[in-house]
Coordinates of C-alpha atoms in Angstrom, one line a residue:
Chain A
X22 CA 77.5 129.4 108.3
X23 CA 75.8 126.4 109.4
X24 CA 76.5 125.5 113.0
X25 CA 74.7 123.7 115.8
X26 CA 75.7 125.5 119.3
X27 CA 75.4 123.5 123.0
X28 CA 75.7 126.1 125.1
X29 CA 76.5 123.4 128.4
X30 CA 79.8 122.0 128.7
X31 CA 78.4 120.0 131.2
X32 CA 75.4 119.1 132.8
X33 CA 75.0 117.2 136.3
X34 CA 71.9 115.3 137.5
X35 CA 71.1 112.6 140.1
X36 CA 69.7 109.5 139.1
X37 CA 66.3 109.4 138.9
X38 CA 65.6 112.4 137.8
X39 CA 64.8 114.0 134.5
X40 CA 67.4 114.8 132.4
X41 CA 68.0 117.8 129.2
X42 CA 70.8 118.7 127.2
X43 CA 70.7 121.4 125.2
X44 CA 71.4 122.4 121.3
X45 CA 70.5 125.0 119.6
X46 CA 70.8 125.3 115.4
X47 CA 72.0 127.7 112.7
X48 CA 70.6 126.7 109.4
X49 CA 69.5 127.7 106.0
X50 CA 66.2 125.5 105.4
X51 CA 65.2 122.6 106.9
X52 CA 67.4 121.6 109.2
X53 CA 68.3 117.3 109.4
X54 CA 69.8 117.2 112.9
X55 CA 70.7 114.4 114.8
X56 CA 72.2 113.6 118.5
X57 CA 75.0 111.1 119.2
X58 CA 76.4 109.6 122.4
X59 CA 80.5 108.9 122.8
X60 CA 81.6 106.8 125.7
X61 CA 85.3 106.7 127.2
X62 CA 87.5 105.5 124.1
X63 CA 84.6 104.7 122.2
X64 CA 83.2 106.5 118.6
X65 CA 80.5 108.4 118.5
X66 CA 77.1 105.9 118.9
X67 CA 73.8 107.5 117.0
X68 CA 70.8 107.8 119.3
X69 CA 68.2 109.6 117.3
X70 CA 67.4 112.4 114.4
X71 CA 64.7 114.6 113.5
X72 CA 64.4 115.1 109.6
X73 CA 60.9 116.3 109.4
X74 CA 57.2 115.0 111.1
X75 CA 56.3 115.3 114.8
X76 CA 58.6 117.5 116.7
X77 CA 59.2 114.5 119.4
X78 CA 61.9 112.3 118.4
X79 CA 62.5 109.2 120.2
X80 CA 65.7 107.5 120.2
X81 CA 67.7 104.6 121.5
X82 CA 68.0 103.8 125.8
X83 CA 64.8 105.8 126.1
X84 CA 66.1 109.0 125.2
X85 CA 64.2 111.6 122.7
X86 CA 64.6 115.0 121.2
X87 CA 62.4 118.2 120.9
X88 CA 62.8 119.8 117.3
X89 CA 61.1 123.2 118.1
X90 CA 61.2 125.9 114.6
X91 CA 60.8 129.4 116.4
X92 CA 63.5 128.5 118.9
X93 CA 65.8 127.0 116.8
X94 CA 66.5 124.4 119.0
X95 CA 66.6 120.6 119.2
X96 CA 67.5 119.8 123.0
X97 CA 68.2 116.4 124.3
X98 CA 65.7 114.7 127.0
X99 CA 65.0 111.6 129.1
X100 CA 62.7 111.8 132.2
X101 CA 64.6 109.8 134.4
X102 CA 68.2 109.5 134.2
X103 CA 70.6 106.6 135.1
X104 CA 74.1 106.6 136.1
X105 CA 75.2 104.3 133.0
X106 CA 73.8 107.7 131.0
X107 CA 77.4 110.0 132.0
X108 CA 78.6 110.2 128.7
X109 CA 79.8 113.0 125.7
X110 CA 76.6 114.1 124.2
X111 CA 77.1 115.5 120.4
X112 CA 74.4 117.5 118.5
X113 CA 75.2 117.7 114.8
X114 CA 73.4 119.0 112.1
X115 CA 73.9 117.9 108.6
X116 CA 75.7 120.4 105.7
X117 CA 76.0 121.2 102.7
X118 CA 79.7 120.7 101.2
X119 CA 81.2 122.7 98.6
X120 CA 81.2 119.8 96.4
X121 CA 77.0 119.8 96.8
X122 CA 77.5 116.5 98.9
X123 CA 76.3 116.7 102.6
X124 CA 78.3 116.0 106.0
X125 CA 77.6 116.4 109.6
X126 CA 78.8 119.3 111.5
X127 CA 79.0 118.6 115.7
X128 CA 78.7 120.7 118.0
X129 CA 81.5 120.9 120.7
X130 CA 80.3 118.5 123.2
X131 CA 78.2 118.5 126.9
X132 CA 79.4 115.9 129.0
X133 CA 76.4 114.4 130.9
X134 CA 77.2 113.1 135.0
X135 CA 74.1 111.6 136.7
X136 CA 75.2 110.9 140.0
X137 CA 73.7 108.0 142.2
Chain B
X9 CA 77.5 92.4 111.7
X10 CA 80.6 94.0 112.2
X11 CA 80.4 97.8 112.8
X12 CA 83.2 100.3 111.4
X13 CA 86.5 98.9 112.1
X14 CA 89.3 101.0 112.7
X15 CA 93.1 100.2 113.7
X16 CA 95.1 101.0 115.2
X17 CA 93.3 101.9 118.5
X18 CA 96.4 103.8 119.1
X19 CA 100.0 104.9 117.3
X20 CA 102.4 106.8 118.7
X21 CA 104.7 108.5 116.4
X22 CA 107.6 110.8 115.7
X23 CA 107.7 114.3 114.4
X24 CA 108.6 114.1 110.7
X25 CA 107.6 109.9 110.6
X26 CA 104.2 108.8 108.5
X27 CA 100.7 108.3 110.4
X28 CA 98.8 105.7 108.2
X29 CA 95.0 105.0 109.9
X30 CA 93.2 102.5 108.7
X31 CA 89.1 102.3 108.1
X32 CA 87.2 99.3 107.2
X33 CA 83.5 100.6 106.8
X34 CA 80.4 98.5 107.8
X35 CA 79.7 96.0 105.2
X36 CA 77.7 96.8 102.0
X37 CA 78.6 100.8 103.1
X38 CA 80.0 102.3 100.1
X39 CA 80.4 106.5 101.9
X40 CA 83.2 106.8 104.4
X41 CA 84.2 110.0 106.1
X42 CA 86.7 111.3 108.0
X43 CA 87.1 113.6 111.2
X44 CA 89.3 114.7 113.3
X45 CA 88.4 115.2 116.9
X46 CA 90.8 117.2 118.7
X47 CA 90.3 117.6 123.3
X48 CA 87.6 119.2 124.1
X49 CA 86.2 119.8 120.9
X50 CA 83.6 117.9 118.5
X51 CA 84.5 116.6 115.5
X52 CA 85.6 118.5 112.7
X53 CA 84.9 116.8 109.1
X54 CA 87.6 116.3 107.1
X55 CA 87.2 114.2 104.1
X56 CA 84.1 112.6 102.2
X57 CA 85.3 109.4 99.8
X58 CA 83.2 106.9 97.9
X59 CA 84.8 103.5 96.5
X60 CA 87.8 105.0 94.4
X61 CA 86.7 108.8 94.5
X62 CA 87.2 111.6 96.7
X63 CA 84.1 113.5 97.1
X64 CA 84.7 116.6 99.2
X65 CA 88.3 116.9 101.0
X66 CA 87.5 120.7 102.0
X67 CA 88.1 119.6 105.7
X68 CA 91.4 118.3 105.0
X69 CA 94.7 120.4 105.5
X70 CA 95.7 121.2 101.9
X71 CA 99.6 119.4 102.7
X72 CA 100.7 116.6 104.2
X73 CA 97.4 114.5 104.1
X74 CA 96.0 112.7 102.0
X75 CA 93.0 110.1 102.3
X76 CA 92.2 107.2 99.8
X77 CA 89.5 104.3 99.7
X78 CA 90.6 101.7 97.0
X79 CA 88.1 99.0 95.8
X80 CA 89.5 96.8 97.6
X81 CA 90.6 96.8 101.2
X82 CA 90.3 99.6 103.5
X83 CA 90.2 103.5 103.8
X84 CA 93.6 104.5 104.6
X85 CA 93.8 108.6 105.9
X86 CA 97.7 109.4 106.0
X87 CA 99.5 112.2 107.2
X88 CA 103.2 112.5 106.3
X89 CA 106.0 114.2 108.2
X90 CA 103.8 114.5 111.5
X91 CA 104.2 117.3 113.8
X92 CA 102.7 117.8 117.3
X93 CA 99.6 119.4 115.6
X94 CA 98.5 116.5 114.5
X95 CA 98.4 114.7 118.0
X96 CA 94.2 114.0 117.9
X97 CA 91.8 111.1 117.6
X98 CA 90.4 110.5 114.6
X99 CA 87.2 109.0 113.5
X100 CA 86.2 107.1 110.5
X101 CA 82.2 106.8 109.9
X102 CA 80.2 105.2 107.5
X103 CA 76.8 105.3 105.6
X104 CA 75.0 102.8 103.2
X105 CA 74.2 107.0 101.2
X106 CA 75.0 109.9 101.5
X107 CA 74.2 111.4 105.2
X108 CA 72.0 113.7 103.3
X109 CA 69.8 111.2 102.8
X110 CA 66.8 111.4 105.4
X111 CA 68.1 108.0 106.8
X112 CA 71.2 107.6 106.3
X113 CA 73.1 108.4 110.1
X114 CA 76.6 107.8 110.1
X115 CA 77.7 105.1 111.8
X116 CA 81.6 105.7 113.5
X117 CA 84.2 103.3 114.6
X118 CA 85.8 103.9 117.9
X119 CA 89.0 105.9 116.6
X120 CA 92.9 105.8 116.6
X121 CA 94.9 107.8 118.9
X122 CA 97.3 109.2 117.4
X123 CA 100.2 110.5 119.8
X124 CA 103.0 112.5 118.0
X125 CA 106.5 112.3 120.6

């Protein structure tokens, strides 16, 4: 099955300092995987997506993405965190429906504190 | 522009009453899905549509909900006779294709509530 895992449920950091979340990828072929951000109350907001190219992804609020192949990962960074950043991070990765169409499948969720 | 649009924020219902949530996609967006985010968990697809078709509804319990996006107006997901199960927050996204497409994200409205008493 195809599954994206984050092994975190959360991660804590103090502002100022770098930052990584991490999510790791199950996937027949090439993998189209993406990260999202979800504030209190709020839907999911896209910050970036690697679909092929260089493995560094850069995203929205300064925030980019490592796609690396033999580790089947796709981790979440940002080398210096703010407190405005303590939010739900999502990794999803996008499948293949019965129908043939595609969807998104998340993973469960790391909740990101950066403490002042 | 105005992003997807969903209402209510929140409803509060009754076992056995009808839970009707309402999507407006992002303008000139023609792929809406559907997902169901229960505490503590991502978000579990549950229905694909494009104007007047249902794609893919394998996410979708198999009674009691059903999900329709008319040419006109908005995507409506409804679940009939509610139980407590069914207390979640669900999100409606959009795309302008297919999220297969190598940039197509989806693009989510902020969710309803939905509270079963």
């Amino acid at each position: 099955a195809q599954s994206v895992a984050q092994p975190e449920d959360q991660v804590n950091v103090a502002e100022g300092n770098p930052l990584t979340v991490k999510c790791t990828y199950s996937v027949s072929g090439n993998p189209y995987l993406f990260w999202y951000v979800q504030y209190p109350n709020r839907g999911l907001q896209f910050l970036l997506k690697y679909i092929t190219g260089d493995n560094l992804v850069k995203g929205s609020y300064g925030f980019e993405a490592e796609f690396n192949k033999s580790q089947t990962s796709f981790h979440l960074k940002k080398p210096s965190a703010l407190v405005s950043d303590s939010a739900l991070y999502f990794c999803a990765v996008r499948v293949r429906l019965n129908s043939g169409y595609s969807t998104l499948t998340f993973g469960k969720g790391t909740m990101l504190l950066v403490s002042p | 522009n105005a992003g997807v649009m969903q209402n209510p924020r929140h409803l509060v219902r009754r076992r056995g009453q009808e839970a009707r949530l309402r999507c407006s996609p992002v303008k000139g967006h023609s792929h809406v899905y559907w997902y169901r985010q229960l505490p503590e968990e991502g978000l579990k697809f549950m229905v694909y549509l494009q104007k007047e078709n249902i794609i893919d509804e394998s996410g979708m319990p198999k009674e009691r909900f059903s999900a329709e996006f008319p040419k006109e107006g908005p995507s409506i997901l409804r679940i009939q006779q509610v139980v407590r199960g069914d207390s979640a927050a669900y999100f409606c996204a959009s795309s302008l294709g297919t999220s297969g497409s190598s940039n197509q994200p989806q693009h989510f409205g902020d969710g309803t509530r939905l509270s079963i008493l």
